[in-house]
C-alpha positions as YAML, in Angstrom:
chain: A
units: angstrom
residues:
- id: 1
  name: GLN
  ca: [-0.40, -0.03, -0.31]
- id: 2
  name: VAL
  ca: [1.05, 3.52, -1.14]
- id: 3
  name: GLN
  ca: [0.43, 6.65, 0.44]
- id: 4
  name: LEU
  ca: [0.99, 10.07, -0.48]
- id: 5
  name: VAL
  ca: [0.46, 12.71, 1.81]
- id: 6
  name: GLU
  ca: [0.94, 16.63, 0.64]
- id: 7
  name: SER
  ca: [1.25, 19.46, 3.30]
- id: 8
  name: GLY
  ca: [1.85, 23.68, 2.81]
- id: 9
  name: GLY
  ca: [-1.16, 25.09, 1.94]
- id: 10
  name: ASP
  ca: [-2.16, 27.92, 3.45]
- id: 11
  name: LEU
  ca: [-4.17, 31.17, 2.65]
- id: 12
  name: VAL
  ca: [-1.54, 34.88, 1.40]
- id: 13
  name: GLN
  ca: [-1.13, 37.50, 1.23]
- id: 14
  name: ALA
  ca: [-0.14, 37.91, -3.03]
- id: 15
  name: GLY
  ca: [3.49, 38.33, -2.74]
- id: 16
  name: GLY
  ca: [4.18, 36.15, -0.38]
- id: 17
  name: SER
  ca: [5.38, 32.62, -0.87]
- id: 18
  name: LEU
  ca: [4.73, 29.08, 0.63]
- id: 19
  name: ARG
  ca: [6.46, 25.44, 0.67]
- id: 20
  name: LEU
  ca: [4.50, 22.74, -0.47]
- id: 21
  name: SER
  ca: [5.84, 18.93, 0.47]
- id: 22
  name: CYS
  ca: [4.81, 15.61, -0.31]
- id: 23
  name: ALA
  ca: [5.67, 12.55, 0.90]
- id: 24
  name: ALA
  ca: [5.62, 9.28, -0.16]
- id: 25
  name: SER
  ca: [4.92, 6.52, 2.16]
- id: 26
  name: GLY
  ca: [4.71, 2.41, 1.73]
- id: 27
  name: THR
  ca: [6.25, -0.90, -0.79]
- id: 28
  name: ILE
  ca: [8.50, 1.42, -1.94]
- id: 29
  name: PHE
  ca: [10.83, -0.27, -4.95]
- id: 30
  name: ASN
  ca: [11.52, 3.42, -6.92]
- id: 31
  name: ILE
  ca: [10.12, 6.41, -7.80]
- id: 32
  name: ASN
  ca: [10.33, 8.34, -10.78]
- id: 33
  name: ARG
  ca: [8.90, 11.46, -11.84]
- id: 34
  name: MET
  ca: [7.43, 13.69, -9.35]
- id: 35
  name: ALA
  ca: [5.17, 16.49, -10.23]
- id: 36
  name: TRP
  ca: [1.93, 18.98, -9.32]
- id: 37
  name: TYR
  ca: [-0.41, 19.76, -10.24]
- id: 38
  name: ARG
  ca: [-3.12, 22.29, -9.44]
- id: 39
  name: GLN
  ca: [-6.91, 22.63, -9.85]
- id: 40
  name: ALA
  ca: [-9.37, 25.83, -9.52]
- id: 41
  name: PRO
  ca: [-12.96, 26.16, -8.63]
- id: 42
  name: GLY
  ca: [-14.86, 25.44, -12.22]
- id: 43
  name: LYS
  ca: [-11.60, 24.66, -13.77]
- id: 44
  name: GLN
  ca: [-9.64, 21.39, -15.05]
- id: 45
  name: ARG
  ca: [-6.63, 20.21, -13.44]
- id: 46
  name: GLU
  ca: [-3.56, 21.49, -14.86]
- id: 47
  name: PHE
  ca: [0.15, 21.07, -14.74]
- id: 48
  name: VAL
  ca: [2.14, 23.08, -12.94]
- id: 49
  name: ALA
  ca: [5.92, 21.52, -12.32]
- id: 50
  name: ALA
  ca: [7.80, 17.30, -12.86]
- id: 51
  name: ILE
  ca: [11.29, 16.68, -11.82]
- id: 52
  name: THR
  ca: [12.51, 13.61, -12.93]
- id: 53
  name: SER
  ca: [15.06, 10.98, -11.27]
- id: 54
  name: GLY
  ca: [17.82, 12.46, -11.88]
- id: 55
  name: GLY
  ca: [16.68, 15.83, -11.34]
- id: 56
  name: ASP
  ca: [15.16, 17.28, -15.47]
- id: 57
  name: THR
  ca: [12.80, 19.61, -13.95]
- id: 58
  name: ASP
  ca: [9.45, 21.53, -16.46]
- id: 59
  name: TYR
  ca: [6.95, 24.37, -15.55]
- id: 60
  name: ARG
  ca: [4.26, 25.61, -17.02]
- id: 61
  name: ASP
  ca: [5.18, 28.92, -18.47]
- id: 62
  name: SER
  ca: [3.25, 31.03, -16.10]
- id: 63
  name: VAL
  ca: [4.98, 29.89, -12.46]
- id: 64
  name: LYS
  ca: [8.96, 29.89, -14.37]
- id: 65
  name: GLY
  ca: [10.73, 32.41, -12.24]
- id: 66
  name: ARG
  ca: [8.33, 31.74, -9.63]
- id: 67
  name: PHE
  ca: [8.50, 28.76, -8.69]
- id: 68
  name: THR
  ca: [10.79, 25.23, -7.78]
- id: 69
  name: ILE
  ca: [10.41, 22.02, -7.65]
- id: 70
  name: SER
  ca: [12.70, 19.87, -6.27]
- id: 71
  name: ARG
  ca: [12.70, 15.85, -4.65]
- id: 72
  name: GLU
  ca: [14.91, 14.26, -1.20]
- id: 73
  name: ASN
  ca: [15.16, 10.78, -2.36]
- id: 74
  name: ALA
  ca: [15.74, 10.16, 1.26]
- id: 75
  name: LYS
  ca: [12.73, 10.35, 2.52]
- id: 76
  name: ASN
  ca: [11.01, 9.93, -0.93]
- id: 77
  name: THR
  ca: [9.27, 12.86, -0.86]
- id: 78
  name: VAL
  ca: [9.20, 16.94, -3.60]
- id: 79
  name: TYR
  ca: [8.47, 19.99, -2.66]
- id: 80
  name: LEU
  ca: [7.56, 22.92, -4.22]
- id: 81
  name: GLN
  ca: [8.79, 26.11, -3.34]
- id: 82
  name: MET
  ca: [6.30, 29.36, -4.13]
- id: 83
  name: ASN
  ca: [7.30, 32.92, -4.51]
- id: 84
  name: SER
  ca: [6.11, 36.16, -5.80]
- id: 85
  name: LEU
  ca: [2.50, 34.30, -5.03]
- id: 86
  name: LYS
  ca: [-0.71, 35.62, -7.15]
- id: 87
  name: PRO
  ca: [-4.54, 35.10, -6.78]
- id: 88
  name: GLU
  ca: [-4.00, 32.93, -9.97]
- id: 89
  name: ASP
  ca: [-2.11, 30.54, -8.17]
- id: 90
  name: THR
  ca: [-4.98, 29.60, -5.98]
- id: 91
  name: ALA
  ca: [-5.80, 26.36, -6.05]
- id: 92
  name: VAL
  ca: [-5.77, 23.33, -4.67]
- id: 93
  name: TYR
  ca: [-2.61, 21.99, -5.47]
- id: 94
  name: TYR
  ca: [-1.64, 18.18, -6.27]
- id: 95
  name: CYS
  ca: [1.05, 15.71, -5.79]
- id: 96
  name: ASN
  ca: [1.79, 13.23, -8.58]
- id: 97
  name: VAL
  ca: [4.24, 10.26, -8.23]
- id: 98
  name: PHE
  ca: [5.19, 7.67, -10.63]
- id: 99
  name: ILE
  ca: [6.28, 4.57, -8.09]
- id: 100
  name: VAL
  ca: [7.31, 1.17, -8.53]
- id: 101
  name: SER
  ca: [5.95, -0.87, -6.01]
- id: 102
  name: LEU
  ca: [3.21, -3.91, -5.62]
- id: 103
  name: THR
  ca: [1.66, -2.21, -7.74]
- id: 104
  name: THR
  ca: [3.41, 0.24, -10.08]
- id: 105
  name: ARG
  ca: [1.64, 3.05, -10.87]
- id: 106
  name: ASN
  ca: [0.99, 7.13, -11.07]
- id: 107
  name: TYR
  ca: [-0.47, 7.89, -7.52]
- id: 108
  name: TRP
  ca: [-2.23, 11.03, -6.52]
- id: 109
  name: GLY
  ca: [-2.32, 12.95, -3.26]
- id: 110
  name: GLN
  ca: [-4.79, 14.34, -1.60]
- id: 111
  name: GLY
  ca: [-4.69, 17.87, -2.30]
- id: 112
  name: THR
  ca: [-4.01, 20.57, -0.07]
- id: 113
  name: GLN
  ca: [-5.72, 24.40, -0.68]
- id: 114
  name: VAL
  ca: [-3.47, 27.20, -1.64]
- id: 115
  name: THR
  ca: [-5.54, 30.47, -1.00]
- id: 116
  name: VAL
  ca: [-3.79, 33.99, -2.90]
- id: 117
  name: SER
  ca: [-5.66, 36.91, -1.76]
- id: 118
  name: SER
  ca: [-4.91, 40.39, -3.57]
...
């Protein structure tokens, strides 16, 4: 059984910063791609950032230069450092991790709410 637990969501003023964390636990043999997605009310879930096992990163254009994704392999954890937050960043943020386990597949976290006030 694999579980993803997210934390770090909060209410913050525009221009502020937050750091999201997503920790994987359970029977894990290996972790490949780790990513963050977000879903705002009334909108589809969208890609935010991803990091490969080799450390290569990718970001959606609107967060480039403001968000940084990183991972700590020893802790099976992925982070999303979000700076210069804007009201349009308001959403539920989900981590998505490809885990090699007894059931190898993409796993989703439960989501953490980020609200940016203007």
